[in-house]
PDB file of C-alpha atoms in Angstrom:
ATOM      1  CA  UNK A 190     245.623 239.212 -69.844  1.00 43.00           C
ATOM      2  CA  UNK A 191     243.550 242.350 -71.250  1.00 45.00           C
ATOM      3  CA  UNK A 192     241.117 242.720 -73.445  1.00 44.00           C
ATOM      4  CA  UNK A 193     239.569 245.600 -74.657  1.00 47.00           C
ATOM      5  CA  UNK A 194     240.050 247.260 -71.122  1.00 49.00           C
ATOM      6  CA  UNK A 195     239.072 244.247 -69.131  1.00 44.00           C
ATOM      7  CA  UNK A 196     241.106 242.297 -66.774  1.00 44.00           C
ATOM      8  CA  UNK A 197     240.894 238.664 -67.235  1.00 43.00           C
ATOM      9  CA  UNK A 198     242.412 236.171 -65.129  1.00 44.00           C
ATOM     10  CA  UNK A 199     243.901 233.043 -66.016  1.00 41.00           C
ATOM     11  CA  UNK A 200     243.338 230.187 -63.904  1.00 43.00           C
ATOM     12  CA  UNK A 201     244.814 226.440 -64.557  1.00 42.00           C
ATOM     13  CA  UNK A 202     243.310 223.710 -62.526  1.00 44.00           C
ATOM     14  CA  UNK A 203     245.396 221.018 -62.453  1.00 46.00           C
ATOM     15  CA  UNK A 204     242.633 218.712 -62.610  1.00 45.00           C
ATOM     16  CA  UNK A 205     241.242 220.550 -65.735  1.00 51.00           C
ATOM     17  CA  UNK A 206     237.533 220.336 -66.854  1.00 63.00           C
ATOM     18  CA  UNK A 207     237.251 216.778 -66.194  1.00 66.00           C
ATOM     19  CA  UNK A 208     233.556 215.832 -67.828  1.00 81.00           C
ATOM     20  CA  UNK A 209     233.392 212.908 -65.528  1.00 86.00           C
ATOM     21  CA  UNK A 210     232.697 215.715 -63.187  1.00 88.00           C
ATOM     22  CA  UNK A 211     229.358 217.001 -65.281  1.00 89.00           C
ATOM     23  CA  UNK A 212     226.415 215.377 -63.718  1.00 91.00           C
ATOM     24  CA  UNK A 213     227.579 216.729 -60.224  1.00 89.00           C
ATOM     25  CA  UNK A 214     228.707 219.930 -61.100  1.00 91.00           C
ATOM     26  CA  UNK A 215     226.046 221.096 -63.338  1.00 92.00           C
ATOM     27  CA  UNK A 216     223.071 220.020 -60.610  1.00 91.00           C
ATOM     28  CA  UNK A 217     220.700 222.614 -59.710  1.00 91.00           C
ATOM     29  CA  UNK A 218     221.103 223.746 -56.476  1.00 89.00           C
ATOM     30  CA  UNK A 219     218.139 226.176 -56.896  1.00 89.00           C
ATOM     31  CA  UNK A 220     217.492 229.817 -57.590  1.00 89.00           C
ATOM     32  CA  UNK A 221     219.123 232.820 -56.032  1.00 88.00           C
ATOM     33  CA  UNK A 222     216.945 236.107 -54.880  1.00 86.00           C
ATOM     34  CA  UNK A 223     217.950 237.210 -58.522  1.00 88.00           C
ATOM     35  CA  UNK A 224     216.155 234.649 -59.967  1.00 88.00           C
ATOM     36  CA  UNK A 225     219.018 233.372 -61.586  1.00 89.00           C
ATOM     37  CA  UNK A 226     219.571 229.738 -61.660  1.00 90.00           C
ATOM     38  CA  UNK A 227     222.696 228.537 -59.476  1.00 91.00           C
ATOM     39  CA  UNK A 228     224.317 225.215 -60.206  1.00 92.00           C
ATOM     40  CA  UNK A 229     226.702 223.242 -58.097  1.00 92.00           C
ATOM     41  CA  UNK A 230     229.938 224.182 -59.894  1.00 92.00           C
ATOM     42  CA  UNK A 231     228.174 227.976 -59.762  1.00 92.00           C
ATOM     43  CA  UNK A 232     227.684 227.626 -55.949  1.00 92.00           C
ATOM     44  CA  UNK A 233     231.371 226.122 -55.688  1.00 93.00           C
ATOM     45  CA  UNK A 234     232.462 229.038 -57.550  1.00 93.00           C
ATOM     46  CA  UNK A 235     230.718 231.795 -55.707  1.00 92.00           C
ATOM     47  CA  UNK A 236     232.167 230.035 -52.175  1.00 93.00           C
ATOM     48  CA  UNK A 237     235.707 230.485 -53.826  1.00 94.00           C
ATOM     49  CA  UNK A 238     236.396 226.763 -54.172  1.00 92.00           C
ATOM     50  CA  UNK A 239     237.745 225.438 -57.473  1.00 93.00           C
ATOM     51  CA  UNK A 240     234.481 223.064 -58.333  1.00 92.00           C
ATOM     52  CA  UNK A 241     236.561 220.532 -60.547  1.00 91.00           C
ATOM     53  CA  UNK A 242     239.080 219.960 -58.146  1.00 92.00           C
ATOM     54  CA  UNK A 243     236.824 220.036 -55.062  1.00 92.00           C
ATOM     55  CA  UNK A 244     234.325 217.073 -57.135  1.00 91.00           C
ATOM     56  CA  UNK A 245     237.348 215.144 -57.617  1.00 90.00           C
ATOM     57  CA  UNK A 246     238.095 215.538 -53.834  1.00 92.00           C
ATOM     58  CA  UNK A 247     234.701 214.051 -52.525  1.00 92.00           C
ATOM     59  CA  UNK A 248     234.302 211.555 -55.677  1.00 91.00           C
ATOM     60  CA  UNK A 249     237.524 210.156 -53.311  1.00 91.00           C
ATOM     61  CA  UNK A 250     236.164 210.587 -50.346  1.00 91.00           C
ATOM     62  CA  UNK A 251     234.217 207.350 -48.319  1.00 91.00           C
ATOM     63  CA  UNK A 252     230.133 208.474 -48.876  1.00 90.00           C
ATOM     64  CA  UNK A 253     229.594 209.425 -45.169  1.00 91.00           C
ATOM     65  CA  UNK A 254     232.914 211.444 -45.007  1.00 91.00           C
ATOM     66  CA  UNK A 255     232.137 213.503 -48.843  1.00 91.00           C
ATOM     67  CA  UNK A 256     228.348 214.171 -47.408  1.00 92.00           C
ATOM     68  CA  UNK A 257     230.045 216.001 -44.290  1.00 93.00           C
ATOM     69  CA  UNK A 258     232.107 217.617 -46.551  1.00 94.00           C
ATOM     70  CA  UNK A 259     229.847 219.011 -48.801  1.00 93.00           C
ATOM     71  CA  UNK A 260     226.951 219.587 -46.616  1.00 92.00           C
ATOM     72  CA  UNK A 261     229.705 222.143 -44.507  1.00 93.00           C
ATOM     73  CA  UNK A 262     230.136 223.754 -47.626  1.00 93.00           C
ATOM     74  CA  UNK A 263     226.100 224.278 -48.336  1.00 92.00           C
ATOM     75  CA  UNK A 264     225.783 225.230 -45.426  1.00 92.00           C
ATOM     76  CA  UNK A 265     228.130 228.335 -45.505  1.00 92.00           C
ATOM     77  CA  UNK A 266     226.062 229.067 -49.144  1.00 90.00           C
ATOM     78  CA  UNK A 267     223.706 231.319 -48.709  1.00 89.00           C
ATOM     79  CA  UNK A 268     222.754 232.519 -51.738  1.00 90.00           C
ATOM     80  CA  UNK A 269     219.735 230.383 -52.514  1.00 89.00           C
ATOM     81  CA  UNK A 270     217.461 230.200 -49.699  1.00 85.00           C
ATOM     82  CA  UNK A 271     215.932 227.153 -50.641  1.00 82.00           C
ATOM     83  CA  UNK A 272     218.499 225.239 -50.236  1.00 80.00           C
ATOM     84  CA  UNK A 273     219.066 226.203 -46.788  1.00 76.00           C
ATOM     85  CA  UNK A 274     215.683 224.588 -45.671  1.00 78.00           C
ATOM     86  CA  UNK A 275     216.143 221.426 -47.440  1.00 85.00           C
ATOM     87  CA  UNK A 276     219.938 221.069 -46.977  1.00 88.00           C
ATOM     88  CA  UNK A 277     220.508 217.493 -46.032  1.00 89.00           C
ATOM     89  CA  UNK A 278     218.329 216.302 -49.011  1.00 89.00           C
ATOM     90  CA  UNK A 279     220.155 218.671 -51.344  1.00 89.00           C
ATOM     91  CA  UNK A 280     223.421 217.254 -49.875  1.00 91.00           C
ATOM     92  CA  UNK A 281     222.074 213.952 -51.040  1.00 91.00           C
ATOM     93  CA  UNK A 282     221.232 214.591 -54.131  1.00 91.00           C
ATOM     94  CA  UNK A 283     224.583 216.228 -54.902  1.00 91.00           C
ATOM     95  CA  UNK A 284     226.467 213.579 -53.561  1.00 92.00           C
ATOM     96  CA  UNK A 285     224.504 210.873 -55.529  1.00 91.00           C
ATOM     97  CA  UNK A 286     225.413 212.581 -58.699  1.00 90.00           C
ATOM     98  CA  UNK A 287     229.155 212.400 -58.252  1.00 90.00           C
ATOM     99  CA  UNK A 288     231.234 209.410 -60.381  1.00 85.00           C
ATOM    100  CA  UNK A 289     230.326 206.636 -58.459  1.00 77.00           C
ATOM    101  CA  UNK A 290     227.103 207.826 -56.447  1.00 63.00           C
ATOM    102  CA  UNK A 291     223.492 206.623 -57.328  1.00 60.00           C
ATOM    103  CA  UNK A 292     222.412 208.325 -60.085  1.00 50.00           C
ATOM    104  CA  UNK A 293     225.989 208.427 -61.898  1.00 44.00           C
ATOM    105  CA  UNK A 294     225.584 204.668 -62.264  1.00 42.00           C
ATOM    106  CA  UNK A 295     221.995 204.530 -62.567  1.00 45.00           C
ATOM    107  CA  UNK A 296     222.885 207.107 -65.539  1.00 43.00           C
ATOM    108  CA  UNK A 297     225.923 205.074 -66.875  1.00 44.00           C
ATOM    109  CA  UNK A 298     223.366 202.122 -66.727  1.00 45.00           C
ATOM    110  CA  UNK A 299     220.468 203.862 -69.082  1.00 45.00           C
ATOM    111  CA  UNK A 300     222.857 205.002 -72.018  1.00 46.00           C
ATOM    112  CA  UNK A 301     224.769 201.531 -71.868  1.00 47.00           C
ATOM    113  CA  UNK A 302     221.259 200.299 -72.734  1.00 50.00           C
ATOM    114  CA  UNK A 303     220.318 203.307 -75.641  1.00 48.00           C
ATOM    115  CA  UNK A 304     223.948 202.663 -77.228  1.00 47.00           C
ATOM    116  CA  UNK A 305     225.307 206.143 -75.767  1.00 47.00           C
ATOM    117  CA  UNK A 306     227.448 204.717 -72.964  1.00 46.00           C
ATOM    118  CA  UNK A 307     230.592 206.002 -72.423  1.00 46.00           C
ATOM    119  CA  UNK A 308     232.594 202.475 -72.289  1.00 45.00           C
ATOM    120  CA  UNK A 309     232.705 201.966 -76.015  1.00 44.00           C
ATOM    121  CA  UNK A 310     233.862 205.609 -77.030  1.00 48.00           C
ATOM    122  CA  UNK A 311     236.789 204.804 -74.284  1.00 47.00           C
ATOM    123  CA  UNK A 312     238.547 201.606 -75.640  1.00 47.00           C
ATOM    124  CA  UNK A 313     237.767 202.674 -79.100  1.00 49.00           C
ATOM    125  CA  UNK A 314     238.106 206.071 -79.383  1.00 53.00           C
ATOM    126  CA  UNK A 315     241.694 206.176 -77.617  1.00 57.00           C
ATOM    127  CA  UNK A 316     243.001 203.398 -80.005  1.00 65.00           C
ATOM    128  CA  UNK A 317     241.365 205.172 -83.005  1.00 65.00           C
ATOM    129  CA  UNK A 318     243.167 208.633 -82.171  1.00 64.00           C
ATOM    130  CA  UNK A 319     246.531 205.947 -81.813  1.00 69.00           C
ATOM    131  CA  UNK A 320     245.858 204.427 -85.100  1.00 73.00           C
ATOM    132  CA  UNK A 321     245.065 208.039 -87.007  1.00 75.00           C
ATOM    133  CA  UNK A 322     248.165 209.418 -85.745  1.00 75.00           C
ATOM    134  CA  UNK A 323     250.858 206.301 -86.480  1.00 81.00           C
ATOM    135  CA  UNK A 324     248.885 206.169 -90.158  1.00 81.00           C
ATOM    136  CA  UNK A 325     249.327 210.112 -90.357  1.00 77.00           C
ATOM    137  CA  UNK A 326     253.180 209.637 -89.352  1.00 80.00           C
ATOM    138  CA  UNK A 327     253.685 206.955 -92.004  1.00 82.00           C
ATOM    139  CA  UNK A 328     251.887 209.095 -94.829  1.00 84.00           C
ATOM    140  CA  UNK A 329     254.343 212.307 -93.518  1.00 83.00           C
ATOM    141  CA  UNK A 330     257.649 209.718 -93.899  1.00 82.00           C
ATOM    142  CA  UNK A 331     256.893 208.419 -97.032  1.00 81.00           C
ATOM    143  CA  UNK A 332     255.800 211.587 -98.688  1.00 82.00           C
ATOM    144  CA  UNK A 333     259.003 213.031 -97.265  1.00 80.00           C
ATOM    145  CA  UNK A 334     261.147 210.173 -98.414  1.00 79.00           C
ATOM    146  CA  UNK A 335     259.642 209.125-101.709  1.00 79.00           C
ATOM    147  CA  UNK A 336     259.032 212.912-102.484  1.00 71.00           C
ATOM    148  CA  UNK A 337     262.800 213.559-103.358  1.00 61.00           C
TER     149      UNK A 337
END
């Protein structure tokens, strides 16, 4: 695609921008010698690895086997210094944060209790889009047959 001069690429995922993915991916990882803040779907990005596909791969993945994973990846990041000193804790952190981990749940856990948990929206909110869109149907069918 171009626009105005620029070259933009278009990359699908075939996972798309799952937002089960959110907490993980949008964990600080620290900052770089810019100063600029780098998140884990940043740092996944700069290391050339699609970040929604490769959170769905260690969500999958046994804990031990997604913490090897991802600390091999950290550890070939070396944009944020920081991170390089404290790596297995980092590692931890990240890993805790994915669907699943520690502080997914423990998350999952505090919003069931405030009312903003995500189970409600889920069995509701798919049966509500049914339920607009069969009433919608009807409405176009007998506006199109009774309108004659």
């Amino acid at each position: 695609m171009l626009v105005k001069g620029l070259v933009v690429a278009h990359y699908s995922s075939s996972i798309g921008l799952d937002t089960k993915y959110d907490q993980f991916l949008q964990m600080p990882v620290g900052d770089d010698s810019k100063g600029t803040s780098v998140t884990v779907l940043s740092m996944l990005a700069r290391l050339g690895v699609d970040p929604w596909q490769e959170a769905s791969d260690l969500a999958a993945l046994p804990k031990k086997s997604a913490w090897e994973r991802l600390d091999g990846l950290v550890a070939r990041f070396t944009d944020v210094p920081s991170v390089i000193a404290e790596r297995a804790d980092a590692v931890s952190r990240m890993i805790a944060s994915l669907p699943g981990g520690e502080l997914a749940d423990r998350t999952r856990q505090a919003n069931a209790g405030t009312g903003t948990g995500t189970i409600l929206p889920d069995i509701l909110g798919n049966r509500l889009y049914l339920m607009v869109a069969i009433a919608f149907l009807v409405i176009q069918v007998a506006v199109f047959w009774f309108g004659k």
